[in-house]
Amino acid sequence: MRDKIQALLDEARSALSEADTLQALEALRVQYLGKKGPLSLLLRGLGQLSAVDRPEAGKWINAARGEIESEFAARETDVKKAARLAALASETIDVTEPREDYQLGSLHPISIILDELVDLFVGMGYEVVEGPEVEYDLYNFELLNQPKHHPARDAQDTFYIEDNIVLRSHTSPVQARTMLSRKPPIRIISSGRCYRADEVDATHSPVFHQIEGLYIDKDVRMSDLKGTLEAFAKRIYGPDVSVRFRPSFFPFTEPSAEVDLTCPACKGALGGCRVCKGTGWVEVLGCGMVNPKVLELCGIDSGVYSGFAFGMGLERLAMQRFGIPDMRWLFEGDARLMGGRR
Ligand code: DAH
């Protein structure tokens, strides 16, 4: 019996020393320590021994079992450790290996322009304010001297949510909101999405962005407006840009003007330029002296205060500045605009 057990132990040890995976170990565990294994068989056979030999034999079997179990545990620790080391070795990162190619993103052209404008106007003492995109007719039209019969209120131009609620058609309602809630001096800019019921094409989109400026104080004059917009023009298009004011009409300003700048693409060289259609000028914004009627509607004494306002579309600026021929590119996540350097 003793020899048998010893032989079993030797056999188990040598099998163990060759097992180098957890699966192999488990198979050996079943083989040697399982219910049908040799030790269990020996235990079961104890009954056939004499009462004298039985306790001794039982002790041997149990000792052998204990030994095999502790050898299993030791081997299991070794196998696990080896597996961990192998995994570490195979997962080592070679930091000197050349990287795979990837693309950097970049700011959207509208964000680039907006950041620059905010920077410029904040530098001139303007404060950034925001207004809602779903707006009351009152602020979008009425207080801006665009009464009920005004053609710009036509549902073909403006999205109506209800009779007196619209998707703002410009950022100008923020002017009315600001004048009603603050006292002069007021110097604010506001930008954001605006909506008009336009068909989508290369120069129109039902959703677009504007930036609006408003300055109200004592003795604000047209010359202040010109100086401010010249600073703006030079910042956006460079120091050589020329600024041209053309008389225009807006219900909320009087007098009103539209402002053209030297074409950034051809620099005013008359020819076949696509950006300015050969005129040498690009139209960039609307502006004027705030209509005294608007000041009064918004609770500001037009006998004491005057002011100027301006508003412009960011899409047009971005298109002129970056030579983007189609407005749709700005809304379609075009990788040529959003991708950066490789
Ligand atoms: N709100 C005008 C538009 O959407 C732009 C504009 C013109 C804004 C003159 C102004 C302004 O503040 O004074 O076309």
PDB file of N, CA and C and ligand atoms in Angstrom, residues 144 146 169-173 175 194 196 208 210-214 225 249-250 252-253 255-258 285-290 308-313, ligand 1:
ATOM      1  N   LEU A 144     -39.202  97.146 -32.592  1.00  0.00           N
ATOM      2  CA  LEU A 144     -38.185  97.588 -33.544  1.00  0.00           C
ATOM      3  C   LEU A 144     -38.836  98.358 -34.694  1.00  0.00           C
ATOM      4  N   GLN A 146     -41.431  97.766 -36.422  1.00  0.00           N
ATOM      5  CA  GLN A 146     -41.931  96.972 -37.548  1.00  0.00           C
ATOM      6  C   GLN A 146     -43.347  96.543 -37.194  1.00  0.00           C
ATOM      7  N   SER A 169     -36.064  86.235 -36.405  1.00  0.00           N
ATOM      8  CA  SER A 169     -35.613  86.331 -37.791  1.00  0.00           C
ATOM      9  C   SER A 169     -34.312  87.118 -37.885  1.00  0.00           C
ATOM     10  N   HIS A 170     -33.888  87.672 -36.768  1.00  0.00           N
ATOM     11  CA  HIS A 170     -32.601  88.380 -36.677  1.00  0.00           C
ATOM     12  C   HIS A 170     -32.203  88.476 -35.204  1.00  0.00           C
ATOM     13  N   THR A 171     -31.002  88.978 -34.914  1.00  0.00           N
ATOM     14  CA  THR A 171     -30.605  89.103 -33.506  1.00  0.00           C
ATOM     15  C   THR A 171     -31.041  90.445 -32.920  1.00  0.00           C
ATOM     16  N   SER A 172     -31.673  91.281 -33.748  1.00  0.00           N
ATOM     17  CA  SER A 172     -32.067  92.618 -33.273  1.00  0.00           C
ATOM     18  C   SER A 172     -33.016  92.626 -32.062  1.00  0.00           C
ATOM     19  N   PRO A 173     -33.891  91.602 -31.872  1.00  0.00           N
ATOM     20  CA  PRO A 173     -34.729  91.660 -30.660  1.00  0.00           C
ATOM     21  C   PRO A 173     -33.921  91.770 -29.374  1.00  0.00           C
ATOM     22  N   GLN A 175     -31.596  93.763 -28.902  1.00  0.00           N
ATOM     23  CA  GLN A 175     -31.482  95.217 -28.652  1.00  0.00           C
ATOM     24  C   GLN A 175     -32.651  95.698 -27.792  1.00  0.00           C
ATOM     25  N   CYS A 194     -30.445  82.438 -36.086  1.00  0.00           N
ATOM     26  CA  CYS A 194     -31.658  83.116 -36.530  1.00  0.00           C
ATOM     27  C   CYS A 194     -32.318  82.235 -37.584  1.00  0.00           C
ATOM     28  N   ARG A 196     -35.155  81.976 -40.976  1.00  0.00           N
ATOM     29  CA  ARG A 196     -36.050  82.552 -41.975  1.00  0.00           C
ATOM     30  C   ARG A 196     -36.503  81.465 -42.933  1.00  0.00           C
ATOM     31  N   PHE A 208     -29.373  80.394 -39.755  1.00  0.00           N
ATOM     32  CA  PHE A 208     -28.106  81.086 -40.007  1.00  0.00           C
ATOM     33  C   PHE A 208     -27.712  81.822 -38.732  1.00  0.00           C
ATOM     34  N   GLN A 210     -26.229  85.413 -36.815  1.00  0.00           N
ATOM     35  CA  GLN A 210     -25.953  86.855 -36.898  1.00  0.00           C
ATOM     36  C   GLN A 210     -25.200  87.308 -35.656  1.00  0.00           C
ATOM     37  N   ILE A 211     -24.561  88.443 -35.806  1.00  0.00           N
ATOM     38  CA  ILE A 211     -24.047  89.143 -34.624  1.00  0.00           C
ATOM     39  C   ILE A 211     -24.578  90.570 -34.700  1.00  0.00           C
ATOM     40  N   GLU A 212     -24.941  91.081 -33.563  1.00  0.00           N
ATOM     41  CA  GLU A 212     -25.617  92.364 -33.459  1.00  0.00           C
ATOM     42  C   GLU A 212     -24.818  93.231 -32.500  1.00  0.00           C
ATOM     43  N   GLY A 213     -24.745  94.522 -32.781  1.00  0.00           N
ATOM     44  CA  GLY A 213     -24.099  95.424 -31.830  1.00  0.00           C
ATOM     45  C   GLY A 213     -25.013  96.594 -31.534  1.00  0.00           C
ATOM     46  N   LEU A 214     -24.939  97.100 -30.318  1.00  0.00           N
ATOM     47  CA  LEU A 214     -25.765  98.258 -29.939  1.00  0.00           C
ATOM     48  C   LEU A 214     -24.974  99.135 -28.985  1.00  0.00           C
ATOM     49  N   LEU A 225     -20.079 105.387 -35.241  1.00  0.00           N
ATOM     50  CA  LEU A 225     -20.428 104.141 -35.919  1.00  0.00           C
ATOM     51  C   LEU A 225     -19.383 103.816 -36.984  1.00  0.00           C
ATOM     52  N   PHE A 249     -32.246 101.197 -45.913  1.00  0.00           N
ATOM     53  CA  PHE A 249     -33.400 101.380 -45.027  1.00  0.00           C
ATOM     54  C   PHE A 249     -33.576 100.187 -44.100  1.00  0.00           C
ATOM     55  N   PHE A 250     -33.699 100.475 -42.808  1.00  0.00           N
ATOM     56  CA  PHE A 250     -34.180  99.490 -41.836  1.00  0.00           C
ATOM     57  C   PHE A 250     -35.171 100.214 -40.954  1.00  0.00           C
ATOM     58  N   PHE A 252     -35.668 100.038 -37.913  1.00  0.00           N
ATOM     59  CA  PHE A 252     -35.185 100.336 -36.553  1.00  0.00           C
ATOM     60  C   PHE A 252     -34.021 101.307 -36.515  1.00  0.00           C
ATOM     61  N   THR A 253     -33.554 101.764 -37.681  1.00  0.00           N
ATOM     62  CA  THR A 253     -32.476 102.763 -37.687  1.00  0.00           C
ATOM     63  C   THR A 253     -32.841 103.908 -38.630  1.00  0.00           C
ATOM     64  N   PRO A 255     -30.582 107.617 -39.771  1.00  0.00           N
ATOM     65  CA  PRO A 255     -30.489 107.009 -41.087  1.00  0.00           C
ATOM     66  C   PRO A 255     -29.912 105.575 -41.008  1.00  0.00           C
ATOM     67  N   SER A 256     -30.087 104.838 -42.099  1.00  0.00           N
ATOM     68  CA  SER A 256     -29.591 103.464 -42.166  1.00  0.00           C
ATOM     69  C   SER A 256     -28.553 103.352 -43.276  1.00  0.00           C
ATOM     70  N   ALA A 257     -27.686 102.387 -43.133  1.00  0.00           N
ATOM     71  CA  ALA A 257     -26.672 102.191 -44.179  1.00  0.00           C
ATOM     72  C   ALA A 257     -26.346 100.720 -44.313  1.00  0.00           C
ATOM     73  N   GLU A 258     -25.878 100.374 -45.484  1.00  0.00           N
ATOM     74  CA  GLU A 258     -25.265  99.067 -45.648  1.00  0.00           C
ATOM     75  C   GLU A 258     -23.778  99.308 -45.845  1.00  0.00           C
ATOM     76  N   LEU A 285     -22.713  94.167 -43.901  1.00  0.00           N
ATOM     77  CA  LEU A 285     -23.626  94.366 -42.768  1.00  0.00           C
ATOM     78  C   LEU A 285     -24.601  95.512 -42.991  1.00  0.00           C
ATOM     79  N   GLY A 286     -25.605  95.529 -42.097  1.00  0.00           N
ATOM     80  CA  GLY A 286     -26.551  96.640 -42.045  1.00  0.00           C
ATOM     81  C   GLY A 286     -26.339  97.396 -40.751  1.00  0.00           C
ATOM     82  N   CYS A 287     -26.576  98.702 -40.800  1.00  0.00           N
ATOM     83  CA  CYS A 287     -26.351  99.494 -39.590  1.00  0.00           C
ATOM     84  C   CYS A 287     -27.102 100.816 -39.676  1.00  0.00           C
ATOM     85  N   GLY A 288     -26.980 101.593 -38.632  1.00  0.00           N
ATOM     86  CA  GLY A 288     -27.584 102.916 -38.660  1.00  0.00           C
ATOM     87  C   GLY A 288     -27.657 103.504 -37.262  1.00  0.00           C
ATOM     88  N   MET A 289     -28.205 104.722 -37.203  1.00  0.00           N
ATOM     89  CA  MET A 289     -28.442 105.343 -35.910  1.00  0.00           C
ATOM     90  C   MET A 289     -29.796 104.838 -35.417  1.00  0.00           C
ATOM     91  N   VAL A 290     -29.822 104.386 -34.162  1.00  0.00           N
ATOM     92  CA  VAL A 290     -31.064 103.790 -33.646  1.00  0.00           C
ATOM     93  C   VAL A 290     -32.205 104.794 -33.809  1.00  0.00           C
ATOM     94  N   PHE A 308     -26.090 103.885 -31.943  1.00  0.00           N
ATOM     95  CA  PHE A 308     -26.027 103.197 -33.231  1.00  0.00           C
ATOM     96  C   PHE A 308     -26.175 101.693 -33.034  1.00  0.00           C
ATOM     97  N   ALA A 309     -26.497 101.035 -34.127  1.00  0.00           N
ATOM     98  CA  ALA A 309     -26.654  99.582 -34.087  1.00  0.00           C
ATOM     99  C   ALA A 309     -26.165  99.013 -35.401  1.00  0.00           C
ATOM    100  N   PHE A 310     -25.753  97.771 -35.341  1.00  0.00           N
ATOM    101  CA  PHE A 310     -25.360  97.092 -36.575  1.00  0.00           C
ATOM    102  C   PHE A 310     -25.647  95.607 -36.431  1.00  0.00           C
ATOM    103  N   GLY A 311     -25.828  94.957 -37.566  1.00  0.00           N
ATOM    104  CA  GLY A 311     -26.085  93.518 -37.514  1.00  0.00           C
ATOM    105  C   GLY A 311     -25.551  92.873 -38.781  1.00  0.00           C
ATOM    106  N   MET A 312     -25.023  91.670 -38.627  1.00  0.00           N
ATOM    107  CA  MET A 312     -24.474  91.026 -39.833  1.00  0.00           C
ATOM    108  C   MET A 312     -24.556  89.507 -39.737  1.00  0.00           C
ATOM    109  N   GLY A 313     -24.545  88.904 -40.915  1.00  0.00           N
ATOM    110  CA  GLY A 313     -24.611  87.444 -40.986  1.00  0.00           C
ATOM    111  C   GLY A 313     -23.210  86.847 -40.908  1.00  0.00           C
TER     112      GLY A 313
HETATM  113  N1  DAH B   1     -31.524  93.009 -38.434  1.00  0.00           N
HETATM  114  C1  DAH B   1     -31.041  93.304 -39.756  1.00  0.00           C
HETATM  115  C2  DAH B   1     -31.211  92.099 -40.659  1.00  0.00           C
HETATM  116  O1  DAH B   1     -31.434  91.041 -40.176  1.00  0.00           O
HETATM  117  C3  DAH B   1     -29.590  93.697 -39.721  1.00  0.00           C
HETATM  118  C4  DAH B   1     -29.413  94.994 -39.049  1.00  0.00           C
HETATM  119  C5  DAH B   1     -29.467  96.155 -39.759  1.00  0.00           C
HETATM  120  C6  DAH B   1     -29.222  95.058 -37.692  1.00  0.00           C
HETATM  121  C7  DAH B   1     -29.309  97.382 -39.160  1.00  0.00           C
HETATM  122  C8  DAH B   1     -29.050  96.268 -37.060  1.00  0.00           C
HETATM  123  C9  DAH B   1     -29.101  97.414 -37.809  1.00  0.00           C
HETATM  124  O2  DAH B   1     -28.850  96.389 -35.764  1.00  0.00           O
HETATM  125  O3  DAH B   1     -28.931  98.621 -37.194  1.00  0.00           O
HETATM  126  O4  DAH B   1     -31.068  92.225 -41.840  1.00  0.00           O
END
